[in-house]
Amino acid sequence: MTGTPSPTHPVDALVLARVAPAVRERAAAVRLMVFDVDGVMTDGSLYYGEHGETLKRFHVLDGHGLRLLREGGLAVAFVTGRSGPILARRAAELGISDVMQGVRDKGAALAELAQRIGVSLSETGFMGDDIIDLSALQRAGFAASVPNAPAYVAQSAHWISTLPGGNGAVRECCDLLLAARGRLGAFLSSPGLLGPGAIQ
């Protein structure tokens, strides 16, 4: 990896202040970011109604971060071991078309997505939190996790959010990726981006 330039915007510098240079380089190289869902996009809870329906809670800040990633030129995808209509609906709201559900081998799914989009695995990031995510975390050029992940999973990550899954962890990751490319601060000078009508 080659060295990345120092951030020029104060916001980028603030986000990167506690991030090791090697992690910055990995984050700056990402062109495709893939996220697990349960425990990362959500807090891992499943709510069952009296008629058997399952509910999940998503964080609006995460949604905004994912929109910013796409606006910043990165491809975004979801890969999850579970299946259901809730994620498809959330992905559609955010304009994310690459959604793989019912996946058991996430490492293979990551490689498939990278090939489909035309990027190398070193240009691919993955954020996960459990055993099923290990194969993807170990293959990704930038591996991210959450503080509530088991230690034997977290040790495979290059970076761990300070916020737990479902409570802004994804947004924190998105901010890091954008700051590493020197693009986060630019959004502050674009007040019209994602106006009141935008779904987060």
Short mmCIF file of C-alpha atoms in Angstrom, two decimals:
data_model
loop_
_atom_site.label_atom_id
_atom_site.label_comp_id
_atom_site.label_asym_id
_atom_site.label_seq_id
_atom_site.Cartn_x
_atom_site.Cartn_y
_atom_site.Cartn_z
CA MET A 1 0.00 0.00 0.00
CA THR A 2 1.13 3.53 -0.68
CA GLY A 3 0.85 6.36 1.79
CA THR A 4 -2.36 8.37 1.83
CA PRO A 5 -2.32 12.18 1.90
CA SER A 6 -3.03 13.99 5.14
CA PRO A 7 -6.66 15.13 5.45
CA THR A 8 -7.15 18.79 4.52
CA HIS A 9 -10.65 19.37 5.93
CA PRO A 10 -11.00 19.65 9.74
CA VAL A 11 -13.88 17.15 9.75
CA ASP A 12 -11.81 14.54 7.92
CA ALA A 13 -8.91 15.17 10.31
CA LEU A 14 -11.20 14.83 13.34
CA VAL A 15 -12.59 11.48 12.20
CA LEU A 16 -9.13 10.13 11.38
CA ALA A 17 -7.36 11.47 14.48
CA ARG A 18 -7.53 8.16 16.36
CA VAL A 19 -7.16 5.87 13.35
CA ALA A 20 -3.81 4.21 12.70
CA PRO A 21 -2.14 5.15 9.38
CA ALA A 22 -2.26 1.52 8.16
CA VAL A 23 -6.03 1.43 8.75
CA ARG A 24 -6.44 4.76 6.96
CA GLU A 25 -4.69 3.30 3.93
CA ARG A 26 -6.94 0.25 3.91
CA ALA A 27 -10.05 2.42 4.27
CA ALA A 28 -8.92 4.80 1.52
CA ALA A 29 -8.53 1.89 -0.92
CA VAL A 30 -12.13 0.66 -0.49
CA ARG A 31 -14.34 0.90 -3.57
CA LEU A 32 -16.97 -1.64 -2.46
CA MET A 33 -18.23 -1.78 1.14
CA VAL A 34 -20.31 -4.77 2.20
CA PHE A 35 -22.29 -4.91 5.43
CA ASP A 36 -23.72 -7.76 7.46
CA VAL A 37 -27.19 -6.91 8.77
CA ASP A 38 -28.14 -8.50 12.11
CA GLY A 39 -25.84 -7.17 14.81
CA VAL A 40 -24.34 -4.54 12.49
CA MET A 41 -27.19 -2.73 10.75
CA THR A 42 -29.41 -3.71 13.69
CA ASP A 43 -28.77 -4.44 17.36
CA GLY A 44 -29.37 -8.11 16.66
CA SER A 45 -32.82 -8.18 18.25
CA LEU A 46 -35.74 -9.88 16.50
CA TYR A 47 -39.25 -8.81 17.45
CA TYR A 48 -42.08 -11.31 16.86
CA GLY A 49 -45.68 -10.17 16.69
CA GLU A 50 -48.67 -12.25 17.71
CA HIS A 51 -49.20 -13.28 14.08
CA GLY A 52 -45.58 -14.38 13.66
CA GLU A 53 -44.24 -11.34 11.81
CA THR A 54 -40.63 -10.37 12.50
CA LEU A 55 -39.62 -6.76 13.09
CA LYS A 56 -36.18 -5.15 13.06
CA ARG A 57 -35.04 -1.68 14.07
CA PHE A 58 -32.70 0.28 11.80
CA HIS A 59 -30.86 3.46 12.79
CA VAL A 60 -31.51 6.59 10.71
CA LEU A 61 -27.89 7.77 11.07
CA ASP A 62 -26.71 4.54 9.49
CA GLY A 63 -29.06 5.09 6.58
CA HIS A 64 -27.73 8.59 6.03
CA GLY A 65 -24.17 7.30 6.15
CA LEU A 66 -24.90 4.68 3.52
CA ARG A 67 -26.41 7.32 1.27
CA LEU A 68 -23.30 9.46 1.73
CA LEU A 69 -21.08 6.49 0.83
CA ARG A 70 -22.94 6.06 -2.43
CA GLU A 71 -22.82 9.80 -3.11
CA GLY A 72 -19.08 9.60 -2.42
CA GLY A 73 -18.59 7.07 -5.20
CA LEU A 74 -18.44 3.79 -3.27
CA ALA A 75 -20.52 0.74 -4.12
CA VAL A 76 -22.53 -0.60 -1.17
CA ALA A 77 -23.98 -4.07 -0.63
CA PHE A 78 -25.67 -6.14 2.10
CA VAL A 79 -24.90 -9.81 2.80
CA THR A 80 -26.88 -11.63 5.48
CA GLY A 81 -27.43 -15.16 6.68
CA ARG A 82 -31.13 -14.56 7.28
CA SER A 83 -33.86 -14.04 4.69
CA GLY A 84 -36.97 -11.89 4.68
CA PRO A 85 -38.70 -8.90 3.13
CA ILE A 86 -37.62 -6.36 5.75
CA LEU A 87 -34.07 -5.98 4.47
CA ALA A 88 -35.21 -5.81 0.86
CA ARG A 89 -37.49 -2.93 1.76
CA ARG A 90 -34.79 -1.08 3.69
CA ALA A 91 -32.28 -1.57 0.88
CA ALA A 92 -34.79 -0.27 -1.68
CA GLU A 93 -35.36 2.85 0.44
CA LEU A 94 -31.62 3.50 0.42
CA GLY A 95 -31.17 2.75 -3.28
CA ILE A 96 -28.99 -0.31 -2.63
CA SER A 97 -29.57 -3.05 -5.21
CA ASP A 98 -26.86 -5.54 -4.25
CA VAL A 99 -28.52 -7.56 -1.48
CA MET A 100 -27.66 -11.20 -0.83
CA GLN A 101 -29.84 -13.03 1.71
CA GLY A 102 -29.69 -16.55 3.13
CA VAL A 103 -25.90 -16.65 2.66
CA ARG A 104 -23.87 -19.23 4.56
CA ASP A 105 -20.43 -18.63 2.98
CA LYS A 106 -19.95 -14.89 3.23
CA GLY A 107 -16.35 -15.04 2.05
CA ALA A 108 -17.50 -16.53 -1.25
CA ALA A 109 -20.30 -13.94 -1.44
CA LEU A 110 -17.79 -11.14 -0.92
CA ALA A 111 -15.60 -12.46 -3.73
CA GLU A 112 -18.65 -12.81 -6.00
CA LEU A 113 -19.71 -9.22 -5.36
CA ALA A 114 -16.18 -7.91 -5.94
CA GLN A 115 -15.94 -9.74 -9.26
CA ARG A 116 -19.39 -8.57 -10.33
CA ILE A 117 -18.59 -4.92 -9.56
CA GLY A 118 -15.08 -5.14 -10.95
CA VAL A 119 -12.90 -4.50 -7.91
CA SER A 120 -10.21 -6.54 -6.20
CA LEU A 121 -10.63 -7.98 -2.71
CA SER A 122 -8.02 -5.47 -1.50
CA GLU A 123 -10.47 -2.75 -2.61
CA THR A 124 -13.35 -4.40 -0.79
CA GLY A 125 -14.49 -3.78 2.78
CA PHE A 126 -16.69 -5.91 5.01
CA MET A 127 -18.31 -5.19 8.36
CA GLY A 128 -19.52 -8.13 10.43
CA ASP A 129 -19.94 -9.30 14.00
CA ASP A 130 -20.21 -13.08 14.30
CA ILE A 131 -18.70 -16.44 13.36
CA ILE A 132 -20.50 -16.57 10.03
CA ASP A 133 -18.77 -13.31 9.07
CA LEU A 134 -15.22 -14.54 9.67
CA SER A 135 -14.60 -15.83 6.15
CA ALA A 136 -15.50 -12.41 4.71
CA LEU A 137 -13.60 -10.45 7.36
CA GLN A 138 -10.49 -12.49 6.61
CA ARG A 139 -10.70 -11.89 2.85
CA ALA A 140 -11.59 -8.20 2.84
CA GLY A 141 -8.95 -5.53 2.33
CA PHE A 142 -10.68 -3.51 5.06
CA ALA A 143 -12.36 -5.55 7.81
CA ALA A 144 -14.59 -3.79 10.34
CA SER A 145 -16.53 -4.97 13.36
CA VAL A 146 -18.46 -3.73 16.39
CA PRO A 147 -17.51 -3.60 20.10
CA ASN A 148 -20.12 -6.17 21.09
CA ALA A 149 -18.73 -8.81 18.71
CA PRO A 150 -17.08 -11.87 20.30
CA ALA A 151 -13.36 -11.32 20.84
CA TYR A 152 -12.42 -14.15 18.49
CA VAL A 153 -14.36 -12.40 15.72
CA ALA A 154 -13.21 -8.87 16.52
CA GLN A 155 -9.56 -9.92 16.37
CA SER A 156 -9.97 -10.45 12.62
CA ALA A 157 -10.99 -6.81 12.12
CA HIS A 158 -8.67 -3.96 11.16
CA TRP A 159 -11.04 -1.45 12.78
CA ILE A 160 -13.78 -1.65 15.43
CA SER A 161 -16.46 1.00 15.86
CA THR A 162 -16.95 2.71 19.19
CA LEU A 163 -20.73 2.38 18.84
CA PRO A 164 -22.58 -0.96 18.99
CA GLY A 165 -24.40 -2.53 16.08
CA GLY A 166 -27.74 -0.91 15.30
CA ASN A 167 -26.79 2.25 17.18
CA GLY A 168 -24.65 4.20 14.73
CA ALA A 169 -21.81 1.72 14.12
CA VAL A 170 -22.44 1.68 10.38
CA ARG A 171 -22.50 5.48 10.23
CA GLU A 172 -19.19 5.60 12.09
CA CYS A 173 -17.73 3.21 9.52
CA CYS A 174 -19.13 5.24 6.62
CA ASP A 175 -17.64 8.44 8.05
CA LEU A 176 -14.24 6.75 8.34
CA LEU A 177 -14.32 5.51 4.75
CA LEU A 178 -15.26 8.94 3.43
CA ALA A 179 -12.74 10.78 5.61
CA ALA A 180 -9.97 8.43 4.49
CA ARG A 181 -10.73 9.50 0.91
CA GLY A 182 -10.90 13.17 1.89
CA ARG A 183 -14.59 13.38 1.02
CA LEU A 184 -16.49 13.63 4.30
CA GLY A 185 -15.79 17.31 4.90
CA ALA A 186 -16.97 18.16 1.38
CA PHE A 187 -20.51 17.14 2.29
CA LEU A 188 -20.66 19.92 4.89
CA SER A 189 -20.47 22.49 2.10
CA SER A 190 -23.33 20.79 0.22
CA PRO A 191 -26.40 21.71 2.33
CA GLY A 192 -28.78 20.59 -0.41
CA LEU A 193 -27.54 16.99 -0.23
CA LEU A 194 -30.16 14.59 1.12
CA GLY A 195 -32.72 17.27 1.84
CA PRO A 196 -35.92 16.87 3.89
CA GLY A 197 -37.44 14.51 1.35
CA ALA A 198 -34.56 12.04 1.36
CA ILE A 199 -35.13 8.70 3.05
CA GLN A 200 -32.47 7.80 5.58
#
